[in-house]
Coordinates of C-alpha atoms in Angstrom, one line a residue:
Chain A
M1 CA 0.0 0.0 0.0
M2 CA 2.5 2.5 -1.1
I3 CA 1.4 6.1 -1.7
I4 CA 3.3 7.3 -4.7
R5 CA 3.8 11.0 -4.5
K6 CA 4.4 12.6 -7.8
A7 CA 7.1 15.2 -7.9
L8 CA 6.5 17.2 -11.0
I9 CA 8.8 20.1 -11.6
R10 CA 7.4 22.4 -14.2
Q11 CA 9.9 23.8 -16.6
G12 CA 7.7 26.4 -18.1
H13 CA 5.7 26.2 -21.3
R14 CA 8.6 26.1 -23.7
I15 CA 9.0 22.7 -25.1
A16 CA 11.5 23.4 -27.8
I17 CA 14.2 26.1 -27.8
A18 CA 14.4 27.6 -31.2
P19 CA 17.9 27.4 -32.3
A20 CA 19.7 30.2 -34.0
R21 CA 20.1 28.7 -37.4
S22 CA 21.4 30.1 -40.5
W23 CA 20.0 28.4 -43.5
T24 CA 22.0 29.2 -46.6
R25 CA 20.7 27.6 -49.6
A26 CA 23.5 25.9 -51.4
L27 CA 23.1 26.5 -55.0
A28 CA 26.5 25.1 -55.9
T29 CA 26.9 21.4 -56.6
E30 CA 29.5 21.1 -53.9
V31 CA 28.2 20.3 -50.4
D32 CA 28.9 23.0 -47.8
I33 CA 30.3 20.9 -44.9
A34 CA 30.4 23.8 -42.4
S35 CA 26.6 24.3 -42.7
I36 CA 25.9 20.6 -42.3
E37 CA 28.0 20.5 -39.2
S38 CA 26.4 23.5 -37.7
S39 CA 22.9 22.1 -38.4
L40 CA 23.9 18.8 -36.8
S41 CA 25.1 20.5 -33.7
N42 CA 21.9 22.5 -33.5
S43 CA 19.8 19.5 -33.8
L44 CA 21.8 17.8 -31.1
R45 CA 21.3 20.7 -28.8
D46 CA 17.5 20.5 -29.5
T47 CA 17.5 16.8 -28.6
K48 CA 19.4 17.3 -25.4
S49 CA 17.0 20.1 -24.2
I50 CA 14.0 17.9 -25.0
E51 CA 15.6 15.1 -23.1
L52 CA 16.1 17.3 -20.0
Q53 CA 12.5 18.4 -20.2
V54 CA 11.2 14.8 -20.3
Q55 CA 13.4 13.7 -17.5
N56 CA 12.3 16.5 -15.2
E57 CA 8.6 15.8 -15.8
T58 CA 8.6 12.1 -15.2
I59 CA 7.1 10.7 -12.0
K60 CA 9.6 10.3 -9.2
L61 CA 9.0 8.1 -6.2
V62 CA 9.2 9.9 -2.9
P63 CA 9.9 7.6 0.1
Q64 CA 7.1 7.3 2.7
I65 CA 7.7 8.7 6.2
D66 CA 7.1 6.1 8.9
S67 CA 4.6 7.5 11.4
R68 CA 6.2 5.7 14.3
T69 CA 9.9 6.5 14.0
Q70 CA 9.5 9.6 11.8
S71 CA 12.2 8.2 9.5
T72 CA 12.0 7.9 5.8
Q73 CA 11.5 4.5 4.2
N74 CA 14.7 3.2 2.7
L75 CA 13.7 2.3 -0.8
L76 CA 16.8 0.1 -1.2
E77 CA 15.5 -2.1 1.7
D78 CA 12.8 -4.0 0.0
N79 CA 11.3 -6.7 2.2
T80 CA 8.7 -7.9 -0.3
A81 CA 10.7 -11.1 -0.9
A82 CA 11.1 -11.8 2.8
K83 CA 7.3 -11.3 3.3
Y84 CA 6.4 -13.5 0.4
T85 CA 8.6 -16.3 1.8
Q86 CA 7.0 -15.9 5.2
L87 CA 3.6 -16.2 3.6
Q88 CA 4.6 -19.3 1.8
Q89 CA 5.9 -20.8 5.0
H90 CA 2.8 -19.9 6.9
K91 CA 0.7 -21.5 4.2
K92 CA 2.8 -24.7 4.4
L93 CA 2.3 -24.8 8.2
T94 CA -1.4 -24.1 8.2
N95 CA -2.9 -25.6 5.0
P96 CA -2.5 -29.3 5.8
L97 CA -4.3 -28.9 9.1
G98 CA -7.9 -30.2 9.4
S99 CA -8.0 -33.1 7.0
R100 CA -6.0 -35.0 4.5
I101 CA -6.9 -34.7 0.8
A102 CA -6.4 -37.8 -1.2
P103 CA -4.5 -37.5 -4.5
H104 CA -6.9 -36.3 -7.2
Y105 CA -6.9 -35.0 -10.7
Q106 CA -5.7 -31.5 -11.1
P107 CA -5.7 -30.5 -14.8
H108 CA -2.9 -28.0 -14.8
F109 CA -0.3 -30.6 -13.5
L110 CA -0.6 -32.6 -16.7
V111 CA 0.8 -29.6 -18.6
N112 CA 3.1 -28.0 -16.1
D113 CA 4.5 -31.1 -14.5
P114 CA 3.9 -34.0 -16.9
P115 CA 4.2 -37.6 -15.9
R116 CA 7.4 -39.6 -16.8
P117 CA 7.7 -42.8 -18.8
S118 CA 8.1 -44.6 -15.4
D119 CA 4.7 -43.2 -14.4
I120 CA 2.9 -45.1 -17.2
T121 CA 0.3 -47.3 -15.6
L122 CA -2.9 -48.8 -16.8
E123 CA -4.7 -46.9 -14.0
L124 CA -3.3 -43.6 -15.4
L125 CA -4.3 -44.4 -18.9
L126 CA -7.8 -45.5 -17.8
A127 CA -8.3 -42.4 -15.8
S128 CA -7.3 -40.4 -18.8
Q129 CA -9.9 -42.1 -21.0
A130 CA -7.3 -43.6 -23.3
H131 CA -9.4 -46.7 -23.8
L132 CA -12.4 -45.1 -25.4
G133 CA -12.6 -45.7 -29.1
H134 CA -15.2 -44.7 -31.7
K135 CA -18.5 -46.1 -32.8
T136 CA -18.1 -49.7 -34.0
S137 CA -19.3 -48.8 -37.5
H138 CA -16.6 -46.1 -37.9
W139 CA -13.7 -48.5 -37.2
N140 CA -10.7 -49.2 -39.3
P141 CA -10.3 -53.0 -39.4
M142 CA -6.5 -52.7 -39.4
N143 CA -6.9 -51.7 -35.8
S144 CA -8.5 -54.9 -34.7
R145 CA -5.3 -56.1 -33.0
Y146 CA -5.5 -53.1 -30.6
I147 CA -9.1 -53.5 -29.7
F148 CA -10.2 -55.2 -26.5
G149 CA -13.9 -55.4 -27.1
I150 CA -17.1 -53.5 -27.5
R151 CA -19.1 -51.7 -24.9
Q152 CA -22.1 -49.4 -25.3
G153 CA -21.6 -49.3 -29.1
I154 CA -18.0 -48.2 -29.1
H155 CA -14.7 -50.1 -29.4
I156 CA -12.6 -50.3 -26.3
I157 CA -8.8 -50.1 -26.8
S158 CA -6.6 -52.6 -24.9
L159 CA -4.8 -50.6 -22.4
D160 CA -1.9 -53.0 -22.0
V161 CA -1.3 -52.7 -25.8
T162 CA -1.5 -48.9 -25.4
A163 CA 1.0 -48.9 -22.6
S164 CA 3.5 -51.1 -24.4
H165 CA 3.3 -49.0 -27.6
L166 CA 3.6 -45.8 -25.6
R167 CA 6.7 -47.2 -23.8
R168 CA 8.2 -48.1 -27.2
A169 CA 7.5 -44.6 -28.5
C170 CA 9.2 -43.2 -25.4
R171 CA 12.3 -45.2 -26.2
V172 CA 12.3 -43.9 -29.8
V173 CA 12.0 -40.3 -28.7
A174 CA 14.7 -40.7 -26.0
G175 CA 17.0 -42.4 -28.5
V176 CA 16.5 -39.7 -31.2
A177 CA 17.1 -36.9 -28.6
E178 CA 20.2 -38.7 -27.2
R179 CA 21.7 -38.8 -30.7
G180 CA 21.1 -35.1 -31.3
G181 CA 18.0 -35.5 -33.4
L182 CA 15.4 -32.9 -34.0
V183 CA 11.9 -33.9 -32.8
L184 CA 8.8 -32.1 -34.0
F185 CA 5.7 -32.3 -31.8
V186 CA 2.5 -31.6 -33.8
G187 CA -1.0 -31.2 -32.2
T188 CA -3.4 -29.0 -34.2
R189 CA -6.7 -29.5 -32.4
P190 CA -7.9 -26.8 -30.1
G191 CA -6.4 -27.1 -26.6
Q192 CA -3.4 -29.2 -27.6
D193 CA -1.1 -26.2 -28.0
R194 CA 0.1 -26.0 -24.4
C195 CA 1.0 -29.6 -24.0
V196 CA 2.7 -29.7 -27.4
V197 CA 4.8 -26.7 -26.7
K198 CA 5.8 -28.0 -23.3
A199 CA 6.8 -31.4 -24.8
A200 CA 8.9 -29.7 -27.4
Q201 CA 10.6 -27.5 -24.8
M202 CA 11.5 -30.5 -22.7
A203 CA 12.8 -32.5 -25.7
G204 CA 14.7 -29.6 -27.1
G205 CA 12.7 -29.9 -30.4
C206 CA 10.1 -27.9 -32.3
H207 CA 6.3 -27.6 -32.0
L208 CA 3.4 -27.0 -34.3
F209 CA -0.1 -26.3 -33.1
E210 CA -1.5 -24.4 -36.2
R211 CA -2.2 -25.9 -39.6
W212 CA 0.7 -27.7 -41.3
T213 CA 1.6 -25.8 -44.4
P214 CA 1.6 -28.5 -47.2
G215 CA 5.1 -28.7 -48.7
S216 CA 7.0 -27.7 -45.6
I217 CA 9.2 -30.7 -46.1
T218 CA 8.9 -31.4 -49.8
N219 CA 9.1 -27.8 -50.7
G220 CA 11.1 -26.7 -47.7
H221 CA 13.4 -24.3 -49.4
Q222 CA 10.4 -22.2 -50.5
I223 CA 8.3 -22.3 -47.4
L224 CA 10.9 -22.5 -44.6
G225 CA 13.8 -20.9 -46.6
N226 CA 13.8 -17.8 -44.5
C227 CA 14.1 -19.5 -41.1
R228 CA 17.3 -19.0 -39.2
T229 CA 19.6 -21.9 -38.8
K230 CA 22.6 -22.1 -36.5
V231 CA 25.6 -24.2 -35.9
V232 CA 26.2 -25.6 -32.4
D233 CA 28.9 -27.7 -30.8
E234 CA 28.4 -30.8 -28.7
Y235 CA 27.9 -28.6 -25.6
D236 CA 25.0 -26.8 -27.4
R237 CA 26.9 -23.6 -27.7
E238 CA 26.4 -21.6 -30.9
I239 CA 29.4 -21.2 -33.1
T240 CA 29.5 -18.1 -35.3
G241 CA 31.2 -17.7 -38.6
Y242 CA 29.4 -20.2 -40.7
D243 CA 26.9 -17.9 -42.4
E244 CA 28.1 -18.6 -45.9
E245 CA 28.1 -22.3 -45.6
L246 CA 24.6 -22.3 -44.0
R247 CA 23.2 -20.3 -46.9
D248 CA 24.1 -23.2 -49.2
R249 CA 22.8 -25.9 -47.0
P250 CA 19.3 -27.4 -47.5
V251 CA 16.5 -26.5 -45.1
L252 CA 16.3 -28.5 -41.9
K253 CA 14.0 -31.4 -41.7
P254 CA 12.9 -33.0 -38.5
D255 CA 14.4 -36.4 -37.6
L256 CA 11.3 -37.6 -35.8
V257 CA 7.7 -36.3 -35.9
V258 CA 5.2 -37.0 -33.1
C259 CA 1.6 -36.3 -34.1
M260 CA -1.3 -36.0 -31.7
N261 CA -4.0 -36.1 -34.4
P262 CA -3.0 -38.0 -37.5
L263 CA -6.4 -37.9 -39.1
E264 CA -6.1 -34.1 -39.7
N265 CA -2.4 -34.1 -40.5
W266 CA -2.3 -36.9 -43.1
V267 CA -0.5 -34.5 -45.6
M268 CA 2.4 -34.0 -43.1
L269 CA 2.6 -37.7 -42.5
H270 CA 2.7 -38.4 -46.2
E271 CA 5.5 -35.9 -46.6
C272 CA 7.4 -37.5 -43.8
G273 CA 7.0 -40.9 -45.5
L274 CA 8.4 -39.5 -48.8
N275 CA 11.4 -38.2 -46.9
A276 CA 12.1 -41.3 -44.8
I277 CA 11.3 -39.4 -41.5
P278 CA 9.9 -41.8 -38.8
T279 CA 6.7 -40.7 -37.3
I280 CA 4.8 -41.5 -34.0
G281 CA 1.1 -40.9 -33.8
I282 CA -1.9 -41.5 -31.6
I283 CA -4.1 -44.0 -33.5
D284 CA -7.7 -44.1 -32.6
T285 CA -10.0 -46.9 -33.7
D286 CA -11.0 -45.0 -36.9
A287 CA -7.5 -43.9 -37.9
N288 CA -5.1 -45.7 -40.3
P289 CA -2.2 -47.3 -38.3
T290 CA 0.0 -47.6 -41.4
W291 CA 0.2 -43.8 -41.7
V292 CA 2.8 -43.7 -38.9
T293 CA 5.9 -45.7 -38.1
Y294 CA 5.2 -46.2 -34.4
P295 CA 1.4 -46.1 -33.7
I296 CA 0.1 -45.5 -30.2
P297 CA -3.4 -46.9 -30.0
A298 CA -5.2 -44.5 -27.8
N299 CA -8.1 -42.0 -27.7
D300 CA -7.1 -38.9 -29.7
D301 CA -10.4 -37.1 -28.9
S302 CA -9.7 -36.8 -25.1
L303 CA -7.5 -33.8 -24.3
R304 CA -6.5 -35.4 -21.0
C305 CA -5.2 -38.5 -22.9
V306 CA -3.3 -36.3 -25.4
Q307 CA -1.8 -34.3 -22.6
V308 CA -0.6 -37.5 -20.8
I309 CA 0.9 -38.9 -24.0
A310 CA 2.5 -35.6 -25.1
G311 CA 3.8 -35.1 -21.5
V312 CA 5.3 -38.6 -21.3
L313 CA 7.0 -38.3 -24.7
G314 CA 8.3 -34.9 -23.8
R315 CA 9.8 -36.3 -20.6
A316 CA 11.4 -39.1 -22.6
G317 CA 13.0 -36.5 -24.9
E318 CA 14.2 -34.6 -21.8
E319 CA 15.9 -37.7 -20.6
G320 CA 17.5 -38.2 -23.9
Q321 CA 18.8 -34.7 -24.0
K322 CA 20.2 -35.0 -20.5
S323 CA 22.0 -38.2 -21.4
R324 CA 23.5 -36.6 -24.5
R325 CA 24.8 -33.6 -22.6
E326 CA 26.3 -35.8 -19.9
K327 CA 28.1 -37.9 -22.5
A328 CA 29.4 -34.8 -24.2
M329 CA 30.8 -33.6 -20.9
H330 CA 32.8 -36.8 -20.8
G331 CA 34.1 -36.3 -24.3
N332 CA 31.7 -38.8 -25.9
V333 CA 29.8 -37.2 -28.8
T334 CA 26.8 -39.4 -29.6
Y335 CA 26.4 -38.3 -33.2
T336 CA 28.5 -37.8 -36.3
P337 CA 28.9 -34.0 -36.6
S338 CA 28.0 -32.6 -40.0
T339 CA 31.0 -31.8 -42.1
L340 CA 31.0 -28.2 -43.2
A341 CA 33.3 -26.7 -45.8
T342 CA 36.9 -27.1 -44.9
G343 CA 39.5 -24.4 -45.4
V344 CA 39.8 -21.0 -43.9
S345 CA 36.7 -18.9 -44.0
T346 CA 37.0 -15.4 -45.4
K347 CA 35.6 -14.0 -42.2
G348 CA 38.2 -15.8 -40.1
G349 CA 35.7 -18.2 -38.5
R350 CA 36.3 -21.6 -37.4
T351 CA 36.9 -24.4 -39.9
G352 CA 36.5 -28.1 -40.1
R353 CA 34.6 -30.0 -37.4
S354 CA 32.7 -28.1 -34.8
G355 CA 33.7 -29.3 -31.4
E356 CA 37.3 -30.4 -31.9
D357 CA 38.7 -27.0 -32.7
I358 CA 37.3 -25.6 -29.5
R359 CA 38.8 -28.3 -27.4
G360 CA 42.0 -27.9 -29.3
L361 CA 42.4 -31.5 -30.1
Q362 CA 43.0 -31.1 -33.8
Chain B
M1 CA -10.8 -36.2 2.3
E2 CA -9.8 -38.2 5.4
A3 CA -8.7 -37.5 8.9
S4 CA -5.1 -36.6 9.1
E5 CA -2.5 -38.7 10.9
L6 CA -0.9 -37.2 14.0
T7 CA 2.8 -37.8 14.6
H8 CA 2.3 -39.3 18.0
D9 CA -1.1 -41.0 17.3
E10 CA 0.1 -44.5 18.2
T11 CA 1.7 -43.4 21.5
F12 CA -1.3 -41.4 22.6
A13 CA -3.7 -44.3 21.8
Q14 CA -1.7 -46.7 23.9
Q15 CA -0.5 -44.5 26.8
G16 CA -2.8 -41.5 26.7
V17 CA -1.6 -37.9 26.4
G18 CA 0.8 -37.5 29.3
K19 CA -1.2 -37.0 32.5
M20 CA -3.8 -35.0 30.6
L21 CA -6.0 -37.6 28.8
E22 CA -6.6 -41.3 29.2
P23 CA -6.2 -43.4 26.1
E24 CA -10.0 -43.8 25.7
S25 CA -10.5 -40.1 26.0
Y26 CA -7.8 -39.4 23.4
I27 CA -9.5 -41.9 21.0
T28 CA -12.8 -40.1 21.6
A29 CA -11.4 -36.6 21.3
W30 CA -9.2 -37.2 18.3
R31 CA -9.9 -40.3 16.3
D32 CA -13.7 -40.5 16.8
Y33 CA -14.4 -36.7 16.7
Q34 CA -12.0 -35.8 13.9
G35 CA -13.3 -38.8 11.9
Y36 CA -16.9 -37.6 12.5
L37 CA -16.0 -34.0 11.4
V38 CA -14.3 -35.1 8.2
D39 CA -17.2 -37.4 7.4
R40 CA -19.6 -34.5 7.8
L41 CA -17.4 -32.4 5.7
N42 CA -17.4 -35.0 3.0
R43 CA -21.2 -35.2 3.0
L44 CA -21.5 -31.4 2.9
T45 CA -19.0 -31.0 0.0
A46 CA -19.9 -34.1 -2.0
D47 CA -19.9 -33.4 -5.8
T48 CA -18.7 -29.9 -5.3
K49 CA -15.3 -28.3 -6.0
D50 CA -14.7 -28.1 -2.2
F51 CA -14.5 -31.8 -2.0
T52 CA -10.7 -31.7 -2.8
R53 CA -10.0 -28.4 -1.1
P54 CA -7.9 -28.1 2.1
T55 CA -10.1 -27.6 5.2
K56 CA -8.5 -24.2 5.9
D57 CA -9.5 -22.8 2.4
I58 CA -13.1 -24.0 3.0
A59 CA -13.3 -22.2 6.3
L60 CA -11.9 -19.0 4.8
E61 CA -14.2 -19.0 1.8
Y62 CA -17.4 -19.6 3.8
A63 CA -16.7 -17.4 6.8
R64 CA -19.0 -14.6 5.5
S65 CA -21.7 -16.8 4.2
P66 CA -24.7 -17.4 6.5
T67 CA -26.1 -20.1 4.1
H68 CA -23.0 -22.1 4.5
A69 CA -22.7 -21.7 8.2
S70 CA -22.7 -25.5 8.8
L71 CA -19.9 -26.0 6.3
F72 CA -17.9 -23.2 7.9
N73 CA -18.5 -24.6 11.4
H74 CA -17.3 -28.1 10.6
A75 CA -14.3 -26.9 8.6
S76 CA -13.2 -24.5 11.3
I77 CA -13.6 -27.0 14.1
A78 CA -11.7 -29.6 12.2
W79 CA -8.8 -27.1 11.6
N80 CA -8.9 -26.0 15.3
N81 CA -9.0 -29.5 16.6
H82 CA -6.0 -30.6 14.5
S83 CA -4.1 -27.5 15.6
F84 CA -4.7 -28.4 19.2
F85 CA -3.5 -32.0 18.9
S86 CA -0.5 -31.0 16.8
T87 CA 1.0 -29.1 19.7
L88 CA 0.8 -32.1 22.1
S89 CA 3.6 -34.5 22.6
P90 CA 4.4 -37.5 24.9
T91 CA 7.8 -36.0 25.5
P92 CA 7.2 -32.3 25.4
S93 CA 10.2 -30.0 25.0
P94 CA 10.5 -27.0 27.4
I95 CA 10.2 -23.3 26.5
S96 CA 13.3 -22.4 24.6
P97 CA 15.3 -19.2 25.4
L98 CA 14.1 -17.4 22.3
L99 CA 10.4 -18.1 23.1
T100 CA 11.0 -17.2 26.7
S101 CA 12.3 -13.8 25.7
K102 CA 9.4 -13.2 23.4
L103 CA 6.8 -14.3 26.0
S104 CA 8.5 -12.2 28.8
T105 CA 8.4 -9.1 26.6
S106 CA 4.7 -9.5 25.9
F107 CA 3.5 -10.8 29.2
S108 CA 6.1 -9.5 31.7
S109 CA 7.0 -13.1 32.8
I110 CA 6.4 -16.8 32.0
E111 CA 4.4 -17.3 35.2
S112 CA 2.1 -14.4 34.5
F113 CA 1.6 -15.7 30.9
R114 CA 0.7 -19.1 32.2
A115 CA -1.6 -17.6 34.9
T116 CA -3.4 -15.4 32.4
F117 CA -3.8 -18.1 29.8
L118 CA -5.2 -20.7 32.1
A119 CA -7.5 -18.2 33.8
T120 CA -8.8 -17.0 30.5
A121 CA -9.5 -20.6 29.4
N122 CA -11.1 -21.5 32.7
A123 CA -13.4 -18.4 32.7
M124 CA -14.9 -19.2 29.3
F125 CA -18.3 -20.6 29.7
G126 CA -19.1 -23.2 27.1
P127 CA -17.0 -24.8 24.5
G128 CA -14.3 -23.0 22.5
F129 CA -10.6 -22.5 22.0
V130 CA -8.0 -20.2 23.5
W131 CA -5.1 -19.3 21.3
L132 CA -1.6 -17.8 21.7
V133 CA -1.1 -15.6 18.6
K134 CA 1.7 -13.6 17.2
R135 CA 0.9 -10.2 15.7
D136 CA 2.5 -7.0 14.6
N137 CA 2.0 -4.0 16.9
Y138 CA 2.9 -0.9 14.9
N139 CA 2.4 1.3 18.0
S140 CA 5.0 -0.4 20.1
N141 CA 8.0 1.7 21.3
T142 CA 10.5 -1.0 20.7
P143 CA 12.1 -1.6 17.3
D144 CA 10.7 -5.2 17.4
T145 CA 7.1 -5.0 16.5
T146 CA 6.1 -8.6 16.9
E147 CA 4.0 -9.2 20.0
L148 CA 2.3 -12.3 21.5
A149 CA -1.3 -12.1 22.7
I150 CA -4.1 -14.4 23.9
L151 CA -7.2 -14.8 21.8
T152 CA -10.4 -16.6 22.6
T153 CA -12.8 -18.2 20.1
Y154 CA -16.2 -19.5 21.2
L155 CA -17.7 -22.5 19.7
A156 CA -16.3 -22.9 16.1
G157 CA -14.7 -19.5 15.9
S158 CA -11.6 -19.1 13.8
P159 CA -8.4 -17.2 14.6
L160 CA -7.4 -16.9 11.0
P161 CA -7.3 -13.3 9.8
R162 CA -9.3 -13.8 6.6
A163 CA -12.1 -15.5 8.6
H164 CA -12.4 -12.6 11.1
Y165 CA -16.1 -12.4 10.4
R166 CA -16.5 -15.6 12.4
K167 CA -13.8 -15.0 15.0
Q168 CA -16.4 -15.3 17.8
E169 CA -14.1 -13.7 20.3
Q170 CA -16.8 -12.8 22.8
D171 CA -19.6 -14.6 24.5
M172 CA -22.5 -12.9 22.8
N173 CA -24.8 -13.4 25.8
T174 CA -22.7 -11.5 28.3
E175 CA -20.5 -9.0 26.4
L176 CA -23.2 -7.4 24.4
Q177 CA -24.1 -3.9 25.7
A178 CA -27.2 -2.4 24.2
G179 CA -26.4 1.1 25.1
A180 CA -25.9 4.4 23.4
F181 CA -22.1 4.1 23.5
G182 CA -21.4 0.4 23.4
P183 CA -20.1 -1.5 20.4
R184 CA -23.6 -2.6 19.7
S185 CA -25.2 0.8 20.1
G186 CA -26.9 0.4 16.7
K187 CA -25.0 3.1 15.0
D188 CA -23.3 0.6 12.8
P189 CA -25.4 -2.5 13.3
K190 CA -24.0 -4.3 10.2
M191 CA -20.4 -3.8 11.0
A192 CA -18.4 -7.0 11.7
P193 CA -15.6 -7.1 14.2
G194 CA -12.5 -6.1 12.4
G195 CA -9.8 -8.5 11.4
A196 CA -6.3 -8.4 12.7
M197 CA -3.3 -9.9 11.1
V198 CA -2.5 -12.6 13.6
E199 CA -0.6 -15.9 13.3
P200 CA -2.0 -18.7 15.6
M201 CA 0.7 -20.5 17.4
L202 CA -0.8 -22.6 20.2
C203 CA -4.3 -23.5 21.4
V204 CA -6.2 -25.3 24.1
N205 CA -9.5 -27.1 23.3
T206 CA -12.0 -26.4 26.0
W207 CA -14.8 -28.4 24.5
Q208 CA -16.3 -30.6 27.2
H209 CA -16.0 -33.8 25.3
V210 CA -12.3 -33.6 25.6
W211 CA -12.1 -33.4 29.4
L212 CA -15.4 -34.5 30.7
H213 CA -14.7 -38.2 30.9
D214 CA -11.5 -37.9 32.9
Y215 CA -12.2 -34.9 35.1
G216 CA -15.9 -34.5 35.5
F217 CA -17.8 -31.3 35.3
G218 CA -15.7 -29.6 37.9
G219 CA -12.4 -30.6 36.5
K220 CA -11.8 -28.0 33.9
R221 CA -9.0 -26.2 35.9
E222 CA -7.2 -29.5 36.5
Y223 CA -7.5 -30.4 32.9
L224 CA -6.0 -27.1 31.8
E225 CA -3.1 -27.4 34.2
R226 CA -2.2 -30.9 33.0
W227 CA -2.6 -29.8 29.4
W228 CA 0.1 -27.1 30.0
D229 CA 2.6 -29.8 30.9
S230 CA 1.9 -31.7 27.7
V231 CA 2.5 -28.8 25.3
D232 CA 5.5 -29.3 23.0
W233 CA 6.9 -25.8 22.9
D234 CA 9.2 -26.6 19.9
V235 CA 6.1 -26.9 17.7
V236 CA 4.8 -23.6 19.1
E237 CA 8.0 -21.9 18.3
R238 CA 8.0 -23.3 14.8
N239 CA 4.5 -22.0 14.3
G240 CA 5.6 -18.6 15.4
Q241 CA 8.1 -18.3 12.5
F242 CA 10.3 -16.0 14.5
D243 CA 13.4 -16.3 12.3
S244 CA 13.5 -13.7 9.5
M245 CA 15.9 -15.7 7.3
A246 CA 14.2 -16.5 4.1
R247 CA 14.0 -20.3 3.5
K248 CA 12.9 -22.1 0.4
P249 CA 10.0 -24.5 1.1
A250 CA 11.2 -28.1 0.8
S251 CA 10.3 -29.7 -2.5
Q252 CA 7.7 -32.4 -2.5
G253 CA 9.1 -35.9 -2.8
G254 CA 7.6 -38.7 -4.8
S255 CA 5.5 -38.7 -7.9
R256 CA 1.9 -37.5 -7.7
F257 CA 1.1 -39.9 -10.5
N258 CA 2.2 -43.0 -8.6
L259 CA -1.0 -43.5 -6.5
S260 CA 0.3 -46.6 -4.8
A261 CA 3.3 -44.8 -3.3
G262 CA 1.3 -43.4 -0.5
R263 CA -0.2 -40.1 0.1
R264 CA 1.4 -36.7 -0.4

């Protein structure tokens, strides 16, 4: 409850001081340097005076006077942080009193603190409605191996099959991330943006939650040609000086694509197939399992189920990244670095392989 | 929700609470009563968002709502009862030097603090709680503005600042003065007692069901004196949060998705 007292110092009504200028029209073709210099100094003087004006008229905080001690409040001593910590401690002491709340579903935890591959249980998948398929008349018979049975007119997906396919997909994502691969997480239905972005952040990859532009892979140089690319070493530090080489390189393609709604993104999955990019996708009972390399038979219509799967795959990517970084610290580079143009760059940048020059081993 | 587990529950159920309560009385006052309160709370909050909310939050939300008076009462009493039992221990620690200095500053001495506290609790007619609270006194002449005080709450009154509307500090049947200059003079009939920023540290439960079985109707004084000897003053000091050093709250261990690994 701080009272901000505004200290406005009026400088009078003059906003600009008219400089004493002499404008001589130069009729000659030669440029008069003296007049340019004088006009430059005049305009600098103008700017400085306006700056002074603005500074003097901005709101300045005047410290409060404490009624008890009649001393002024020291604005450098800000105890907001201490008070906040005290409040948090007070809450920690007093909130658990009274009764014990059993673990229950809290939607934001699925996005902010997703489960790990070790947390995959049939109970979690059942609670997330992963077993609910579509009407029996809408099925794709290729999915019969994933279906447990029929209840109330819909197909029920076998959760043990879901769990095993999901664990396999986790191993794939972790393996790709561990080898320095780029994973693209795609989820274009409303509400899937948050979990897809979080998963991409954890796995160090890319995300897409708007419509896939057809041709982003097959016509990449046209559609994604203006995207910035960078060169990094095995410690993920950016190395500068490769601008010319990067200009000639083809546009980046993902090394793995994880799709939350394959039915809407069939174009993207087809492009991935043409370019030998492996794909992971949530296959509902009406989807085509051959569209993806590693299907995960689950319910793609339940946002909770999608958040669980995206979260788990993101966590797997996070583990892969961590493993890769740890190995790099011990001198074990888990991938074959791209060879860039050898020879001395005209800008004096580094040459040859990325990491070895830095460590001076070459 | 379920009844919480006390740290010394097993010891109390077998040996009683020091010399204060017999084992059967402890089981009545804690296990049976708290279980009953939590069961009532579950019934009142079934199929609502409050079903998974902490008890304290329920009490704070419904303190101002006459239509949810029953919900407030049960939540407040559950919180108060747990606070009471959390400060008891089979091997209570004595008052530490830090706490002694704080109490002596506020109450002139430990003996006078004890006498005042027990006399206040004894004088209350009817069930309730008596609290030791910590608050900031901005008008004090010393540089340290924290002060300890005694607060009474009748029936299911709450000492929490945000539930001040239902503090129930006074016995409404005796303290009300219908006069021209009293607090109930009618000039501001709808004004609620103001809230004060206090932090509850310690409490004694004067509800009859706690002491009636062991002491009889005339044994309230003796119950209070024996309760004093069972108080774990380390817990009280921790509740007071006297240290100003900022500490990070400890991170929660275990996975919240692994339901079989026990409760948070």
